[in-house]
Short mmCIF file of C-alpha atoms in Angstrom, two decimals:
data_model
loop_
_atom_site.label_atom_id
_atom_site.label_comp_id
_atom_site.label_asym_id
_atom_site.label_seq_id
_atom_site.Cartn_x
_atom_site.Cartn_y
_atom_site.Cartn_z
CA GLU A 277 -4.96 80.75 -5.78
CA PRO A 278 -6.14 77.94 -8.08
CA GLU A 279 -9.89 77.47 -8.30
CA VAL A 280 -12.34 74.99 -9.71
CA THR A 281 -14.16 76.57 -12.64
CA GLN A 282 -17.50 75.57 -14.13
CA THR A 283 -19.31 76.43 -17.33
CA PRO A 284 -21.91 77.55 -18.07
CA SER A 285 -23.00 79.46 -14.99
CA HIS A 286 -26.64 78.97 -15.97
CA GLN A 287 -28.15 76.44 -18.35
CA VAL A 288 -31.76 76.39 -19.41
CA THR A 289 -33.06 73.33 -21.21
CA GLN A 290 -36.28 71.65 -22.18
CA MET A 291 -37.41 68.48 -20.47
CA GLY A 292 -36.06 65.43 -22.27
CA GLN A 293 -33.03 67.21 -23.68
CA GLU A 294 -29.45 66.20 -23.00
CA VAL A 295 -27.18 68.58 -21.12
CA ILE A 296 -23.47 68.55 -20.45
CA LEU A 297 -22.09 70.48 -17.53
CA ARG A 298 -18.41 71.25 -17.66
CA CYS A 299 -15.81 71.65 -14.97
CA VAL A 300 -12.11 72.35 -14.89
CA PRO A 301 -10.76 70.96 -11.61
CA ILE A 302 -7.70 72.36 -9.93
CA SER A 303 -4.57 71.26 -11.73
CA ASN A 304 -2.84 68.22 -10.23
CA HIS A 305 -5.88 67.21 -8.22
CA LEU A 306 -6.66 63.51 -8.40
CA TYR A 307 -10.24 63.16 -7.15
CA PHE A 308 -13.23 64.74 -8.83
CA TYR A 309 -16.81 65.04 -7.68
CA TRP A 310 -20.23 66.22 -8.65
CA TYR A 311 -22.78 67.40 -6.11
CA ARG A 312 -26.12 69.04 -6.57
CA GLN A 313 -28.18 71.43 -4.49
CA ILE A 314 -31.86 71.82 -5.16
CA LEU A 315 -32.94 75.36 -4.35
CA GLY A 316 -33.15 75.87 -0.60
CA GLN A 317 -32.07 72.34 0.21
CA LYS A 318 -28.87 70.66 1.27
CA VAL A 319 -25.96 69.74 -0.93
CA GLU A 320 -26.21 66.13 -2.15
CA PHE A 321 -23.40 63.90 -3.40
CA LEU A 322 -23.75 62.48 -6.87
CA VAL A 323 -20.50 60.83 -7.87
CA SER A 324 -16.77 60.68 -7.31
CA PHE A 325 -14.19 59.92 -9.98
CA TYR A 326 -10.64 58.74 -9.60
CA ASN A 327 -8.10 57.23 -11.93
CA ASN A 328 -10.48 57.55 -14.88
CA GLU A 329 -13.32 55.65 -13.34
CA ILE A 330 -16.24 56.15 -10.98
CA SER A 331 -15.15 55.34 -7.46
CA GLU A 332 -18.40 56.03 -5.69
CA LYS A 333 -21.92 57.10 -6.63
CA SER A 334 -25.17 57.86 -4.87
CA GLU A 335 -28.68 56.58 -5.52
CA ILE A 336 -29.38 59.83 -7.36
CA PHE A 337 -26.74 59.00 -9.96
CA ASP A 338 -28.81 56.64 -12.08
CA ASP A 339 -28.46 55.61 -15.72
CA GLN A 340 -29.48 59.08 -16.86
CA PHE A 341 -26.21 60.47 -15.53
CA SER A 342 -22.68 59.92 -16.74
CA VAL A 343 -19.31 61.49 -16.11
CA GLU A 344 -16.24 61.78 -18.23
CA ARG A 345 -12.78 63.21 -18.13
CA PRO A 346 -12.23 63.65 -21.86
CA ASP A 347 -8.81 65.20 -21.54
CA GLY A 348 -6.32 66.15 -18.87
CA SER A 349 -8.20 69.21 -17.71
CA ASN A 350 -11.97 68.88 -18.10
CA PHE A 351 -14.49 66.87 -16.09
CA THR A 352 -18.03 66.67 -17.38
CA LEU A 353 -21.44 65.60 -16.12
CA LYS A 354 -23.97 64.52 -18.73
CA ILE A 355 -27.66 64.17 -18.09
CA ARG A 356 -29.15 62.23 -21.00
CA SER A 357 -32.82 63.11 -20.76
CA THR A 358 -33.47 65.89 -18.31
CA LYS A 359 -36.47 65.91 -16.00
CA LEU A 360 -38.08 68.80 -14.19
CA GLU A 361 -36.68 67.50 -10.91
CA ASP A 362 -33.13 67.77 -12.27
CA SER A 363 -33.40 71.53 -11.85
CA ALA A 364 -30.73 72.37 -9.31
CA MET A 365 -27.33 73.93 -8.79
CA TYR A 366 -24.64 71.46 -9.78
CA PHE A 367 -21.29 71.78 -8.08
CA CYS A 368 -18.06 70.26 -9.26
CA ALA A 369 -15.34 69.67 -6.68
CA SER A 370 -11.83 68.31 -6.69
CA SER A 371 -9.28 67.25 -4.13
CA PRO A 372 -5.62 66.39 -4.23
CA GLY A 373 -4.30 63.08 -3.03
CA GLY A 374 -3.40 62.77 0.64
CA THR A 375 -5.93 65.28 1.93
CA ASP A 376 -9.58 65.32 2.88
CA THR A 377 -10.37 68.80 1.60
CA GLN A 378 -12.72 69.10 -1.34
CA TYR A 379 -12.60 72.35 -3.26
CA PHE A 380 -15.89 73.38 -4.81
CA GLY A 381 -16.53 75.34 -7.94
CA PRO A 382 -19.08 78.16 -8.18
CA GLY A 383 -21.73 75.87 -9.64
CA THR A 384 -23.93 75.65 -12.73
CA ARG A 385 -27.56 76.45 -12.26
CA LEU A 386 -29.60 74.04 -14.38
CA THR A 387 -33.18 74.97 -15.11
CA VAL A 388 -35.33 72.35 -16.81
CA LEU A 389 -38.54 73.68 -18.35
CA GLN B 170 -28.38 56.21 9.11
CA GLN B 171 -26.41 58.32 6.64
CA GLN B 172 -28.11 61.54 7.65
CA VAL B 173 -26.58 64.51 9.35
CA LYS B 174 -29.11 66.64 11.19
CA GLN B 175 -28.33 70.34 11.53
CA SER B 176 -29.91 73.05 13.63
CA PRO B 177 -31.00 75.77 13.75
CA GLN B 178 -32.25 76.44 10.25
CA SER B 179 -31.57 80.14 10.66
CA LEU B 180 -29.76 82.24 13.20
CA ILE B 181 -29.57 85.96 13.88
CA VAL B 182 -26.69 87.20 16.01
CA GLN B 183 -25.53 90.65 16.95
CA LYS B 184 -22.08 91.78 15.92
CA GLY B 185 -19.55 90.60 18.48
CA GLY B 186 -21.76 87.78 19.68
CA ILE B 187 -21.21 84.04 19.54
CA SER B 188 -22.87 81.99 16.81
CA ILE B 189 -23.46 78.33 17.59
CA ILE B 190 -24.61 75.77 15.04
CA ASN B 191 -25.20 72.15 15.96
CA CYS B 192 -25.10 68.89 14.07
CA ALA B 193 -25.86 65.30 15.01
CA TYR B 194 -25.22 62.04 13.21
CA GLU B 195 -26.07 58.38 13.63
CA ASN B 196 -23.49 56.60 11.52
CA THR B 197 -20.58 55.64 13.76
CA ALA B 198 -18.47 54.96 10.67
CA PHE B 199 -18.12 58.68 9.96
CA ASP B 200 -14.50 59.72 10.48
CA TYR B 201 -14.23 63.24 9.10
CA PHE B 202 -16.43 66.21 9.94
CA PRO B 203 -15.96 69.43 7.95
CA TRP B 204 -17.86 72.67 8.10
CA TYR B 205 -18.47 74.57 4.89
CA GLN B 206 -19.36 78.23 4.41
CA GLN B 207 -21.41 79.29 1.43
CA PHE B 208 -22.08 82.82 0.24
CA PRO B 209 -24.92 83.51 -2.19
CA GLY B 210 -24.01 82.54 -5.72
CA LYS B 211 -20.85 80.74 -4.63
CA GLY B 212 -19.88 77.17 -4.01
CA PRO B 213 -19.31 75.84 -0.51
CA ALA B 214 -15.85 76.58 0.88
CA LEU B 215 -14.18 74.57 3.62
CA LEU B 216 -14.07 76.52 6.86
CA ILE B 217 -12.71 74.07 9.40
CA ALA B 218 -12.73 70.31 9.90
CA ILE B 219 -12.21 67.80 12.67
CA ARG B 220 -11.60 64.10 13.11
CA PRO B 221 -13.19 62.12 15.97
CA ASP B 222 -9.92 61.56 17.80
CA VAL B 223 -10.00 65.13 19.16
CA SER B 224 -12.76 66.92 21.05
CA GLU B 225 -12.06 70.45 19.89
CA LYS B 226 -10.33 72.29 17.10
CA LYS B 227 -9.86 76.03 16.91
CA GLU B 228 -8.85 78.16 13.95
CA GLY B 229 -9.02 81.87 14.61
CA ARG B 230 -12.58 82.79 15.58
CA PHE B 231 -13.94 79.39 14.51
CA THR B 232 -14.07 76.38 16.83
CA ILE B 233 -15.46 72.89 16.33
CA SER B 234 -16.54 71.03 19.44
CA PHE B 235 -16.93 67.30 18.97
CA ASN B 236 -18.72 64.87 21.30
CA LYS B 237 -18.09 61.36 20.05
CA SER B 238 -20.27 59.61 22.64
CA ALA B 239 -23.24 61.86 21.87
CA LYS B 240 -22.51 61.78 18.15
CA GLN B 241 -22.76 65.54 17.99
CA PHE B 242 -20.52 68.32 16.78
CA SER B 243 -20.94 72.04 16.71
CA LEU B 244 -19.44 75.16 15.17
CA HIS B 245 -18.81 78.18 17.34
CA ILE B 246 -18.08 81.53 15.73
CA MET B 247 -16.65 83.93 18.28
CA ASP B 248 -16.90 87.70 17.87
CA SER B 249 -19.30 87.24 14.95
CA GLN B 250 -18.98 89.84 12.19
CA PRO B 251 -21.39 90.97 9.46
CA GLY B 252 -18.98 89.41 6.95
CA ASP B 253 -19.74 86.04 8.54
CA SER B 254 -23.30 86.27 7.25
CA ALA B 255 -23.62 83.19 5.07
CA THR B 256 -25.06 79.70 5.02
CA TYR B 257 -23.11 77.13 6.99
CA PHE B 258 -23.21 73.42 6.31
CA CYS B 259 -21.89 70.67 8.49
CA ALA B 260 -20.88 67.49 6.74
CA ALA B 261 -19.55 64.04 7.47
CA ARG B 262 -17.67 61.42 5.54
CA GLY B 263 -17.64 57.68 6.06
CA THR B 264 -14.46 55.72 6.62
CA GLY B 265 -12.88 54.75 3.33
CA ARG B 266 -15.30 56.87 1.35
CA ARG B 267 -15.01 60.14 -0.50
CA ALA B 268 -18.66 61.27 -0.50
CA LEU B 269 -19.61 64.03 1.89
CA THR B 270 -23.02 63.88 3.54
CA PHE B 271 -24.20 67.40 4.21
CA GLY B 272 -26.53 68.79 6.83
CA SER B 273 -29.46 70.93 5.78
CA GLY B 274 -27.65 74.21 6.35
CA THR B 275 -27.95 77.17 8.71
CA ARG B 276 -28.47 80.64 7.40
CA LEU B 277 -26.54 83.00 9.68
CA GLN B 278 -27.22 86.69 9.74
CA VAL B 279 -24.94 88.89 11.82
CA GLN B 280 -26.49 92.26 12.48
CA PRO B 281 -24.19 95.30 12.78
#
């Protein structure tokens, strides 16, 4: 069964550094998402991406964040200058057209020191 | 207005019992209500979902009950098994939107 994959599984970075989290959505899916989950808290929506542009974003997704689909398979989330409060599990998700279901990847744990 | 409130925060059920998790929302523009199951170290996985035009949906041991007038929905797990031990999140999505708004999660422990 196809799955969303994410790399790395754990990323440790220093405050102020740039990080890029990578995701490979399920092939032929059209919608792509990033969510985050701070330890012990609920999952929060960051951004959705469709047809090579952002279709929706939350208040969390400020100018420090950006997303890109550099080729036909990868979907990335970049945080330009990480803050301590960016420490969280970041989940990528994708969904095909014509359905509501979002399929989540296993997540990347980002630790900002 | 965009919040989804979930209770209880944690739940312990004996094997074979019924697990019930409740969620409430305020935004009447929500039109899709999924439940996600999350095991430690894994991403959330869709368990079952409902739209507001029906009051109940059942898939195997899992049932969603939906009360549109009360703006509440709940997940019932019948014949709960130790393998059901996980964190469960309710969620909701606004009409015409893609973003899911998640509840705070319920950690379910099914004791053998």
